[in-house]
Short mmCIF file of C-alpha atoms and ligand atoms in Angstrom, two decimals:
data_model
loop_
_atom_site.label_atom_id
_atom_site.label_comp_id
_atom_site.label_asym_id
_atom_site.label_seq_id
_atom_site.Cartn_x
_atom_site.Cartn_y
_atom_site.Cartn_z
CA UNK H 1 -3.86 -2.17 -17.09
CA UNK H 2 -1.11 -1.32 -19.56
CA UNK H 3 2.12 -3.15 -18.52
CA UNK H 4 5.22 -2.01 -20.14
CA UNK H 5 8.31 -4.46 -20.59
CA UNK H 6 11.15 -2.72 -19.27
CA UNK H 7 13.57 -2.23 -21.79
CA UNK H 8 16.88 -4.63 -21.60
CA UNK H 9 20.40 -2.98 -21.38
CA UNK H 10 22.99 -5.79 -23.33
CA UNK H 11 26.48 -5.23 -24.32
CA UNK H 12 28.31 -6.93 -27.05
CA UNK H 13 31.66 -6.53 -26.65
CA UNK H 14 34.77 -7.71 -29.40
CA UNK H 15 37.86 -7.22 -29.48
CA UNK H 16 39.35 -6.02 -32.51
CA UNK H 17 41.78 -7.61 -35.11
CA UNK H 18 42.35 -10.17 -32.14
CA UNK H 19 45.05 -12.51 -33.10
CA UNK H 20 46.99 -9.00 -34.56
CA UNK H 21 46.52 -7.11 -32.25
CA UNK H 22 48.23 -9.23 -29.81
CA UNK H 23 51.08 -9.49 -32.13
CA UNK H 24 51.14 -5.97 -32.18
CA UNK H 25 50.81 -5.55 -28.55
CA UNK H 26 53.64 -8.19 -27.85
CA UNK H 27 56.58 -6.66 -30.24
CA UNK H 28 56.67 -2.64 -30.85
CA UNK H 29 57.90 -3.19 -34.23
CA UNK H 30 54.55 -4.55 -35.25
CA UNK H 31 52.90 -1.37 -33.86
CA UNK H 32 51.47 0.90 -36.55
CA UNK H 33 52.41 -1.26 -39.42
CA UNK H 34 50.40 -4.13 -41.62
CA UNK H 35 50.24 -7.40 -39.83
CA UNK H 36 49.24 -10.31 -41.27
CA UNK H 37 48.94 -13.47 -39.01
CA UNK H 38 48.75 -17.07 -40.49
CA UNK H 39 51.09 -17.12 -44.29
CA UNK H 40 48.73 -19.75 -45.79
CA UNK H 41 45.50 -17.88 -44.95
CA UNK H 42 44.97 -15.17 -43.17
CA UNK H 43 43.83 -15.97 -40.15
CA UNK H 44 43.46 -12.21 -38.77
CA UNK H 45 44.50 -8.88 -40.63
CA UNK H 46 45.30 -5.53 -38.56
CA UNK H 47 43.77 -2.53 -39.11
CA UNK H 48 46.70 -1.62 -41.12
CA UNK H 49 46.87 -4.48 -43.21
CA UNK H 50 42.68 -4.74 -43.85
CA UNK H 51 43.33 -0.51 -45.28
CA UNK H 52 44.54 -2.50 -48.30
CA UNK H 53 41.80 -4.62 -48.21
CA UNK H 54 42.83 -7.95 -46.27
CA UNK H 55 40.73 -10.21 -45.07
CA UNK H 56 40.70 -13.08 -42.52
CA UNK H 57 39.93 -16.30 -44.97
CA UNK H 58 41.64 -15.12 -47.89
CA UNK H 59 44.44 -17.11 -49.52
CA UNK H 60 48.05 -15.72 -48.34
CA UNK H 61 48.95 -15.44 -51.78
CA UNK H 62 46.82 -12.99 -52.58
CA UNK H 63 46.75 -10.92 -49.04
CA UNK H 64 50.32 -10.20 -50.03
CA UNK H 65 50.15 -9.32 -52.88
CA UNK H 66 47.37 -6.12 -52.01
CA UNK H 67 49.76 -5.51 -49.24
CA UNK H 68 53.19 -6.05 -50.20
CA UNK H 69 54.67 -4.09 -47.30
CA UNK H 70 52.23 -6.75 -44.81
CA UNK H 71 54.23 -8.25 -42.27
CA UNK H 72 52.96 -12.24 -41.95
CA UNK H 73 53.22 -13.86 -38.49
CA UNK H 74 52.73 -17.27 -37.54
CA UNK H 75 49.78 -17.83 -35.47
CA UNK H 76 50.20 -17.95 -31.14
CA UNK H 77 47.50 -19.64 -30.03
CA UNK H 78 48.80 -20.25 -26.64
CA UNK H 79 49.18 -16.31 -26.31
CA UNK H 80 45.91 -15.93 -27.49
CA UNK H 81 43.62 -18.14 -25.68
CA UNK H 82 45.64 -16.58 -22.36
CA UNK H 83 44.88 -13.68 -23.58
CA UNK H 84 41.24 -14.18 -24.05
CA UNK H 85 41.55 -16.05 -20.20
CA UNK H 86 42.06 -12.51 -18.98
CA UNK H 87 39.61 -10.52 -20.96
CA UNK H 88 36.86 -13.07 -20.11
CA UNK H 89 37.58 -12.64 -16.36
CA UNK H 90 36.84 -8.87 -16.83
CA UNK H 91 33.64 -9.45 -18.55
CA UNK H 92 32.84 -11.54 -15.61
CA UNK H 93 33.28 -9.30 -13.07
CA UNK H 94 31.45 -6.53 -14.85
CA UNK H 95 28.00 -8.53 -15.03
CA UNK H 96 26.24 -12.12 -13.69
CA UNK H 97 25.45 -12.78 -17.04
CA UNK H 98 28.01 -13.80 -19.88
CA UNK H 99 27.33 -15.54 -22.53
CA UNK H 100 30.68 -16.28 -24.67
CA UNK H 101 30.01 -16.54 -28.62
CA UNK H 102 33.68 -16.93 -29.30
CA UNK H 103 37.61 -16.73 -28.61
CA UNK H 104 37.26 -12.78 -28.91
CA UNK H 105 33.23 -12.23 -28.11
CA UNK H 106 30.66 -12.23 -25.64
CA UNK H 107 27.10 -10.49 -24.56
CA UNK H 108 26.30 -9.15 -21.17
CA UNK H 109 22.60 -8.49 -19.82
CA UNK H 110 23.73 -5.23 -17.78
CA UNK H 111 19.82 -5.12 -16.99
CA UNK H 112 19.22 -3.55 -13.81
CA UNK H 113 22.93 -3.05 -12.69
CA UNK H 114 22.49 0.70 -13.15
CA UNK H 115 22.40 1.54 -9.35
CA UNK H 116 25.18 -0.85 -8.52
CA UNK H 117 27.80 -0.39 -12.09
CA UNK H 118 26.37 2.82 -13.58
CA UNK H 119 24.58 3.24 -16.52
CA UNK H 120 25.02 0.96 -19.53
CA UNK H 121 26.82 3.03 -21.36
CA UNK H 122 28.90 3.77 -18.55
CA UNK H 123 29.80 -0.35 -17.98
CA UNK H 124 31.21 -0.33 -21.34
CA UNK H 125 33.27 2.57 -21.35
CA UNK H 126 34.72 0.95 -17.96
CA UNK H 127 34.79 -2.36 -19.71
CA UNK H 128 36.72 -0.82 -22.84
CA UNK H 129 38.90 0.94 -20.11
CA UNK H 130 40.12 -1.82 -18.13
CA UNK H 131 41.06 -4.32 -21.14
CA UNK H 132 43.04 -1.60 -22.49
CA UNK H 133 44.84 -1.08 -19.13
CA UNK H 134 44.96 -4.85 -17.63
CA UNK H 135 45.05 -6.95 -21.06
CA UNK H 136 46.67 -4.11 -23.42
CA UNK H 137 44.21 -4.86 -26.14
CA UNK H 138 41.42 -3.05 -28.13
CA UNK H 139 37.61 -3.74 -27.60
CA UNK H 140 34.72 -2.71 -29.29
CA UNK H 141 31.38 -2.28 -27.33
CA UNK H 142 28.06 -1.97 -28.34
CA UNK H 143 24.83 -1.50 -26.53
CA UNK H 144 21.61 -1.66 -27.24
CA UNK H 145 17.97 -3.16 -25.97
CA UNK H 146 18.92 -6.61 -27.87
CA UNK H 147 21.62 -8.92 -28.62
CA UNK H 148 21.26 -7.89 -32.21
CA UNK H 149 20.91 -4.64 -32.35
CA UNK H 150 24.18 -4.48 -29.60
CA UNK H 151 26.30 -6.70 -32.15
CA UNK H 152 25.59 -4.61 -35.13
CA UNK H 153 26.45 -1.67 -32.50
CA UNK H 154 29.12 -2.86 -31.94
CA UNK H 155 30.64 -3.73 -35.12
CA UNK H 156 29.57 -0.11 -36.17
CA UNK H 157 32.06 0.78 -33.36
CA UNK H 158 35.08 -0.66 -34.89
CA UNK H 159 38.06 -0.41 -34.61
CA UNK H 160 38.34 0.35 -30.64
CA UNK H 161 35.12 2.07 -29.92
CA UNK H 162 31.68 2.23 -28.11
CA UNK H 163 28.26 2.60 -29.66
CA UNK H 164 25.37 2.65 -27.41
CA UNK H 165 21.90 2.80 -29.84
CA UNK H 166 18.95 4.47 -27.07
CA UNK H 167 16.00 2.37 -26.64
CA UNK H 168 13.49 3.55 -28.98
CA UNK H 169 16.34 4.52 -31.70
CA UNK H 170 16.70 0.65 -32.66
CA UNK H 171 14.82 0.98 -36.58
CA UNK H 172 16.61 4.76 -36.98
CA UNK H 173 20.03 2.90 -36.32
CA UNK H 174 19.25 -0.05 -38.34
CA UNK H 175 17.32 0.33 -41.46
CA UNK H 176 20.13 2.89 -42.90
CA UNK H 177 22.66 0.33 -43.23
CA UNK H 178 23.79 -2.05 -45.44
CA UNK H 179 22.22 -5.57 -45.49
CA UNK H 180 25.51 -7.09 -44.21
CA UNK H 181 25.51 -5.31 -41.47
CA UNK H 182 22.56 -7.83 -40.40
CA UNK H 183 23.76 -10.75 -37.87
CA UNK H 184 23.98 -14.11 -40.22
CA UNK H 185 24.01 -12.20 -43.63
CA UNK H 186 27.28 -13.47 -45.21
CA UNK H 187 28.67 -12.86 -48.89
CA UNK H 188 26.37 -15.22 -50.39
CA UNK H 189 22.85 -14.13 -48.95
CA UNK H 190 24.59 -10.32 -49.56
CA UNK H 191 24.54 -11.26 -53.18
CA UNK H 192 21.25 -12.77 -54.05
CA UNK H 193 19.80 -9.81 -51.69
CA UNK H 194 21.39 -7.38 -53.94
CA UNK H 195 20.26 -9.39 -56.97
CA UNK H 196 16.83 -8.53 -56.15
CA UNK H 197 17.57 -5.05 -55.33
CA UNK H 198 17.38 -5.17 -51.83
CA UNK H 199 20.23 -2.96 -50.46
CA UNK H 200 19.46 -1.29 -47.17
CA UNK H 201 17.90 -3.06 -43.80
CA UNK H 202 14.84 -0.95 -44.51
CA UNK H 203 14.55 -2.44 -47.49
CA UNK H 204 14.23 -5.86 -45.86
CA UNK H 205 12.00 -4.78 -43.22
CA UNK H 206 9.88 -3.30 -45.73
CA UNK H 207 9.61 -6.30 -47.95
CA UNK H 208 7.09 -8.86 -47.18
CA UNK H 209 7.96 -11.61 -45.08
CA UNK H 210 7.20 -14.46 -47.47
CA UNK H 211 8.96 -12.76 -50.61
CA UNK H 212 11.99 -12.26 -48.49
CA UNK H 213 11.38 -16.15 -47.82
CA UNK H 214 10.96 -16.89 -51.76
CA UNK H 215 14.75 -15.31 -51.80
CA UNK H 216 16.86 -16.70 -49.12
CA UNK H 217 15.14 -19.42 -47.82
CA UNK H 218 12.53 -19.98 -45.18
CA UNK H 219 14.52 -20.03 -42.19
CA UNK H 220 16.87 -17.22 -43.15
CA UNK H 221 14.00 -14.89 -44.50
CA UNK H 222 12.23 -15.29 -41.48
CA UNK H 223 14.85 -14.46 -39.37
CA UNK H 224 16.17 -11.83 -41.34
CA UNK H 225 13.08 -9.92 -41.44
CA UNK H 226 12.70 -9.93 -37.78
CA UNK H 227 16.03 -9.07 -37.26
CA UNK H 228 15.45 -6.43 -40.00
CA UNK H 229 12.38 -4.99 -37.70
CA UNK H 230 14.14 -5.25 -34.36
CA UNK H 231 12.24 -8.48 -33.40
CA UNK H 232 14.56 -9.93 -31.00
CA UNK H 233 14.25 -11.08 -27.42
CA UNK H 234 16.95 -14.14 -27.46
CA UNK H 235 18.19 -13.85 -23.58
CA UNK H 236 21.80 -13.53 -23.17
CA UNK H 237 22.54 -17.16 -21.87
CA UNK H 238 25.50 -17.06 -18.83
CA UNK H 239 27.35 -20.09 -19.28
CA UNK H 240 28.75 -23.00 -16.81
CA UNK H 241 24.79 -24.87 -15.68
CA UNK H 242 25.28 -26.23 -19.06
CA UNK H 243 26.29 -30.66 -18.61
CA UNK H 244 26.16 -31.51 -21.42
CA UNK H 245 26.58 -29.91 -25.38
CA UNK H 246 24.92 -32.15 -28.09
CA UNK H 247 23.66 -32.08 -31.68
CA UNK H 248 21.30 -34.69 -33.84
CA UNK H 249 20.24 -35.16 -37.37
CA UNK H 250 17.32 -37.06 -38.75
CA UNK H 251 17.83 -39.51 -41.50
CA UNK H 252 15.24 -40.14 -44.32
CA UNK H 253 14.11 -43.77 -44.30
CA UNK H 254 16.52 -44.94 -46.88
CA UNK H 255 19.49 -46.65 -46.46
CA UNK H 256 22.43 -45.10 -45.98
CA UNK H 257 25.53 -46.13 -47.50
CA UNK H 258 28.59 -46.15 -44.35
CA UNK H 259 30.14 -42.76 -46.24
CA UNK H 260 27.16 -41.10 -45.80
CA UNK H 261 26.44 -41.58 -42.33
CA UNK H 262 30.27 -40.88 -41.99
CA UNK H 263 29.52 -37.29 -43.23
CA UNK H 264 26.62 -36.61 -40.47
CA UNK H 265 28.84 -37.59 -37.82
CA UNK H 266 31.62 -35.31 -39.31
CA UNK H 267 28.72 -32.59 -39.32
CA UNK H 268 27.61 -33.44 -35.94
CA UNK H 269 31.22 -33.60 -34.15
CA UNK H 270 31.53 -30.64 -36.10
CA UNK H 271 29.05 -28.53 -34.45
CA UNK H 272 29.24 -30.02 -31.41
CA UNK H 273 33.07 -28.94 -30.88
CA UNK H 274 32.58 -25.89 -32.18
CA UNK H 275 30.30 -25.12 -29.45
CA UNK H 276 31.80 -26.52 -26.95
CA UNK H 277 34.75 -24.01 -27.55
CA UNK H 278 32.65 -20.94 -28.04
CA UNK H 279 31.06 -21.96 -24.18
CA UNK H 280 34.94 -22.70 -22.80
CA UNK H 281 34.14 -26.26 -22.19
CA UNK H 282 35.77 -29.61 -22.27
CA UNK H 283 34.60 -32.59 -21.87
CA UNK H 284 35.60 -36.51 -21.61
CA UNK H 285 32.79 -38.46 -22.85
CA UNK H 286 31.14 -38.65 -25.98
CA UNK H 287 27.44 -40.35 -26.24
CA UNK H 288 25.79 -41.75 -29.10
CA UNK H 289 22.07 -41.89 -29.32
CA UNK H 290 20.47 -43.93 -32.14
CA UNK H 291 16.55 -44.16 -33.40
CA UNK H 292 15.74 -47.03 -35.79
CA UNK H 293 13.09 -47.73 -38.51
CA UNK H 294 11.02 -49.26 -36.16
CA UNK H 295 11.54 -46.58 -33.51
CA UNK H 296 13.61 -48.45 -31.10
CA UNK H 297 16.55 -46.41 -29.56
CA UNK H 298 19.87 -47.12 -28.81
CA UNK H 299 22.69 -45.29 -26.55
CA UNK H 300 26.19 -45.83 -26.39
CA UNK H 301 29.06 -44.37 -25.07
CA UNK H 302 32.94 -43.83 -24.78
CA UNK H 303 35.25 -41.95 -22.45
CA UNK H 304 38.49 -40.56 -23.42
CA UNK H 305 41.26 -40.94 -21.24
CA UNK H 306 41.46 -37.28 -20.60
CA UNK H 307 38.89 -34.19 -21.40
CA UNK H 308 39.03 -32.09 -24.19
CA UNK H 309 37.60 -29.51 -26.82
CA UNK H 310 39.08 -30.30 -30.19
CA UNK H 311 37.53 -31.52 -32.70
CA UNK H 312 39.80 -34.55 -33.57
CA UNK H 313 39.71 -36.86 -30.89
CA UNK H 314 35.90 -36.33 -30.18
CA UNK H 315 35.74 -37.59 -33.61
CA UNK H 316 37.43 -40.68 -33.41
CA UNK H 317 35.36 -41.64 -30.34
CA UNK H 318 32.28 -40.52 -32.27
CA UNK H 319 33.42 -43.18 -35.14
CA UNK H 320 34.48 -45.90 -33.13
CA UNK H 321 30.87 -45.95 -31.36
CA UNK H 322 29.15 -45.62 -34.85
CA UNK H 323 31.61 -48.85 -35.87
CA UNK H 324 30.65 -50.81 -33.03
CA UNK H 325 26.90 -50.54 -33.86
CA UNK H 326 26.73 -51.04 -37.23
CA UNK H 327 25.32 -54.69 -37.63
CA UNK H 328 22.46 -53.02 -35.68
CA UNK H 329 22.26 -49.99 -38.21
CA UNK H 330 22.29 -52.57 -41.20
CA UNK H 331 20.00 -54.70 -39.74
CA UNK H 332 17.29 -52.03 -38.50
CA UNK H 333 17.87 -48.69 -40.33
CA UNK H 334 18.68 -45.99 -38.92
CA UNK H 335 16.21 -42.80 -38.92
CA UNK H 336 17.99 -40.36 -36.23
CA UNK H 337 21.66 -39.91 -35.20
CA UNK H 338 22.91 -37.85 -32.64
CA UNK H 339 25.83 -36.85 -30.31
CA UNK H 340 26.33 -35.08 -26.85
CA UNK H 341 29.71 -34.87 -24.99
CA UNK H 342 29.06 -35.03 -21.31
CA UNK H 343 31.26 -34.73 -17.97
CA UNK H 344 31.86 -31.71 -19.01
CA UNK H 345 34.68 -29.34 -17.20
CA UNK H 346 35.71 -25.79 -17.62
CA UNK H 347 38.39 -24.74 -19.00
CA UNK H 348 41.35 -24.40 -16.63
CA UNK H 349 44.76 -25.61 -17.82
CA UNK H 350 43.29 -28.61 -20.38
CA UNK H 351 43.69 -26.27 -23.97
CA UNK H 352 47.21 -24.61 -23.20
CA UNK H 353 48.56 -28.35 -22.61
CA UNK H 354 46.55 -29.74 -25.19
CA UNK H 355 48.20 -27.38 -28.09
CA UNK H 356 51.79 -28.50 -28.92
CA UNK H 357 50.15 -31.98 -28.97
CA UNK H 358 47.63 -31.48 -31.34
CA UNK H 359 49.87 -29.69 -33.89
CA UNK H 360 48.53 -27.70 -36.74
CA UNK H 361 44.88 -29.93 -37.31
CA UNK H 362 44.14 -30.08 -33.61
CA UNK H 363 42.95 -27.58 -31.68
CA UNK H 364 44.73 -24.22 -32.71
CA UNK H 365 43.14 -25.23 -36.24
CA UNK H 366 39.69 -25.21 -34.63
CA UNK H 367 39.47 -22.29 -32.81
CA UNK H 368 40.44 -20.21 -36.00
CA UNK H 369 38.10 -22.60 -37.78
CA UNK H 370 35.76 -21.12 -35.02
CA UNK H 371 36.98 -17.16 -35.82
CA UNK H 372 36.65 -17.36 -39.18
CA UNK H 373 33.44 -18.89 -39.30
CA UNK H 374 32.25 -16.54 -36.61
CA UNK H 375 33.05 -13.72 -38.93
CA UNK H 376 31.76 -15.04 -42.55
CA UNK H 377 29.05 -17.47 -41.32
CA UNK H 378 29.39 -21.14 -41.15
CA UNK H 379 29.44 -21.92 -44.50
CA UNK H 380 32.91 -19.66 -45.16
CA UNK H 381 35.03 -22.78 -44.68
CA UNK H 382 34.31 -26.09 -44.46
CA UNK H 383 36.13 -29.62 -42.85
CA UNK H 384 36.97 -31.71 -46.03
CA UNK H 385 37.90 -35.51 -45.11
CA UNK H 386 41.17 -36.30 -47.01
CA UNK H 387 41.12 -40.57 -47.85
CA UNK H 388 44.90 -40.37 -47.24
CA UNK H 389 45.00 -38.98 -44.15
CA UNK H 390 46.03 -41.45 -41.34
CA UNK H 391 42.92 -41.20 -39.41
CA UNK H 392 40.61 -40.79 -42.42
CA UNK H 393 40.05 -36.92 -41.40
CA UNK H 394 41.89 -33.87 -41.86
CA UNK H 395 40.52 -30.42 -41.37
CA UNK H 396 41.48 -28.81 -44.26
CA UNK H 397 40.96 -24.74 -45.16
CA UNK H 398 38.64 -24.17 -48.25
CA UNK H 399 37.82 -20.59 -48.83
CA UNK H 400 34.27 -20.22 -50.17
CA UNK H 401 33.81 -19.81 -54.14
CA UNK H 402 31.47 -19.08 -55.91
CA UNK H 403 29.54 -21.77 -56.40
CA UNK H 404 29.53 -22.46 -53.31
CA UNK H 405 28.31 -18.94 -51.89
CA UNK H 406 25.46 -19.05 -54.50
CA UNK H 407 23.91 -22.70 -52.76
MG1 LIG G 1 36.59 -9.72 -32.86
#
């Protein structure tokens, strides 16, 4: 018997120019004009100020000089993670499934809600309606049969609309568009793409798989070119069953010099953080697990005298436990490193009271660390450890170049 996979209804929904907008929402002189919030880079660009070809990431420098008549803002994160607070809590009435990618983004599986919420495209006109009305901001909303297809959808939307791409339309909406409309395609993968003549989505899907491979890499081709050819069934995850968030790296057999190991665990807090953000978690204690050469394991841990999500202080606990094993490490060789935070706790009050402590590298730092990244791919800036830094570590903004894009 032929069994047919009912088609899945999922929203992405975004809100646009975030950390401007609410500058523009909060003061009427801002309204209409080029904002430009963050005056060492731009950490978001309105609508207005991105006309003259702003962009989050970029040096300030230069963002004023394409748009002299910009008005630059400091950043207010406390006003913007409230404001995200509220926004979230519509998303979560509007399905049981919400999956949070970031400060200003999220999926919903709307699957099966139509006699209950209306159709799909009906959920995210509401949706669009009531953060307008309740939160005063503009959202975006795609929808589509996948979370890719809805994200592209969405983006397509921009600024403050709604896209909704039919099932069975998915390759007619896709394979017109650019390349970098693809999720994960960033400058750098847009360039060598374009080296090879590869311009369009249909393009991509047309090419063979392994060629595509031969040009950005294994992983990347592959997922581009399902991506490319609407291969994707990744379930919108709802968050909060999650107890832990955690993140290893194998080691080659060689030894490896106390710098180098330092740089894994940067990675590794790294990614760890950065996730535990994007899911609105905290959490008070960090766990090291350690394989050795001869396949014996080790696990330590450390608990922090009160929970948290930024980067910094999950850090230091994540250095002091490597420090207290290392006559172990020397002495058996370490093949496999890796880091969870556990006792983890939502996010109630924790980040508001954790902000005017942290200062500039703490927290506020990360989550536009965690916006830019989310818009230019991971690789668009990058943690550098200063030596001078009290602590050994300072999060430091370095736009990509070049050289770097090109890796
Ligand atoms: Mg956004």
């Amino acid at each position: 018997m032929f069994v047919s996979r009912r088609a899945r209804a999922i929203i992405h929904a975004d809100l646009d120019a975030f950390f401007a907008s609410v500058e523009q929402r909060d003061d009427p002189r801002l309204r209409g004009r080029p904002v430009i919030v963050g005056g060492g880079v731009v950490l978001a660009a309105s609508y207005e100020a991105r006309a003259c070809g702003v962009r989050s990431g970029m040096g300030g420098r230069r963002a004023r000089e394409l748009c002299p008549d910009a008005i630059v803002v400091p950043a207010r994160f406390d006003a913007y993670v409230a404001a995200s607070r509220a926004v979230f809590a519509i998303l979560e009435d509007a399905a049981p499934a919400v999956e949070r990618i970031s400060i200003d983004e999220a999926f919903l599986d709307v699957t099966g809600l139509e006699r209950i919420s209306g159709t799909p495209a009906q959920i995210g006109a509401r949706l669009r309606r009531e953060v307008r009305e309740r939160v005063g901001l503009p959202i975006s909303v795609g929808v589509a049969t996948s979370k890719h297809v809805a994200k592209v959808a969405s983006a397509a939307a921009k600024p403050d609309g709604l896209l909704v791409v039919e099932p069975g339309r998915e390759l007619a909406f896709l394979h017109p568009l650019p390349v970098e409309r693809l999720w994960g395609v960033g400058p750098a993968t847009t360039e060598r793409l374009h080296r090879h003549g590869i311009v369009t989505v249909a393009d991509v899907a047309r090419m063979d798989e392994t060629t595509l491979m031969g040009i950005v890499g294994r992983a990347a081709g592959r997922r581009l070119h399902a991506l490319a050819n609407d291969r994707d069934r990744r379930p919108v995850r709802r968050d909060g069953r999650r107890r832990s968030v955690g993140a290893q790296s194998a080691l080659g057999r060689r030894p490896h010099t106390p710098a180098e190991l330092d740089e894994v665990v940067v990675g590794l807090i790294d990614r760890v953080a950065r996730r535990m953000r994007a899911a609105g978690r905290i959490g008070r204690t960090v766990v090291l697990r350690l394989r050795f050469a001869d396949y014996t394991r080790a696990t330590r841990s450390r608990t922090l005298a009160r929970p948290t999500q930024a980067t910094r202080p999950l850090l230091s606990a994540a250095r002091g436990l490597v420090a207290a094993t290392r006559p172990a490490i020397e002495r058996r060789g370490l093949t496999l490193v890796g880091f969870s935070v556990t006792n983890l706790e939502e996010v109630v009050g924790g980040v508001q009271l954790e902000l005017p402590l942290d200062g500039p590298a703490g927290l506020e730092l990360d989550l536009a660390l965690d916006g830019i990244r989310e818009r230019f791919g991971a690789g668009a800036v990058r943690r550098a450890r200063l030596l001078e830094a009290g602590d050994g570590y300072a999060p430091l903004l370095m736009p990509f170049d070049r050289e770097e894009r090109a890796r």
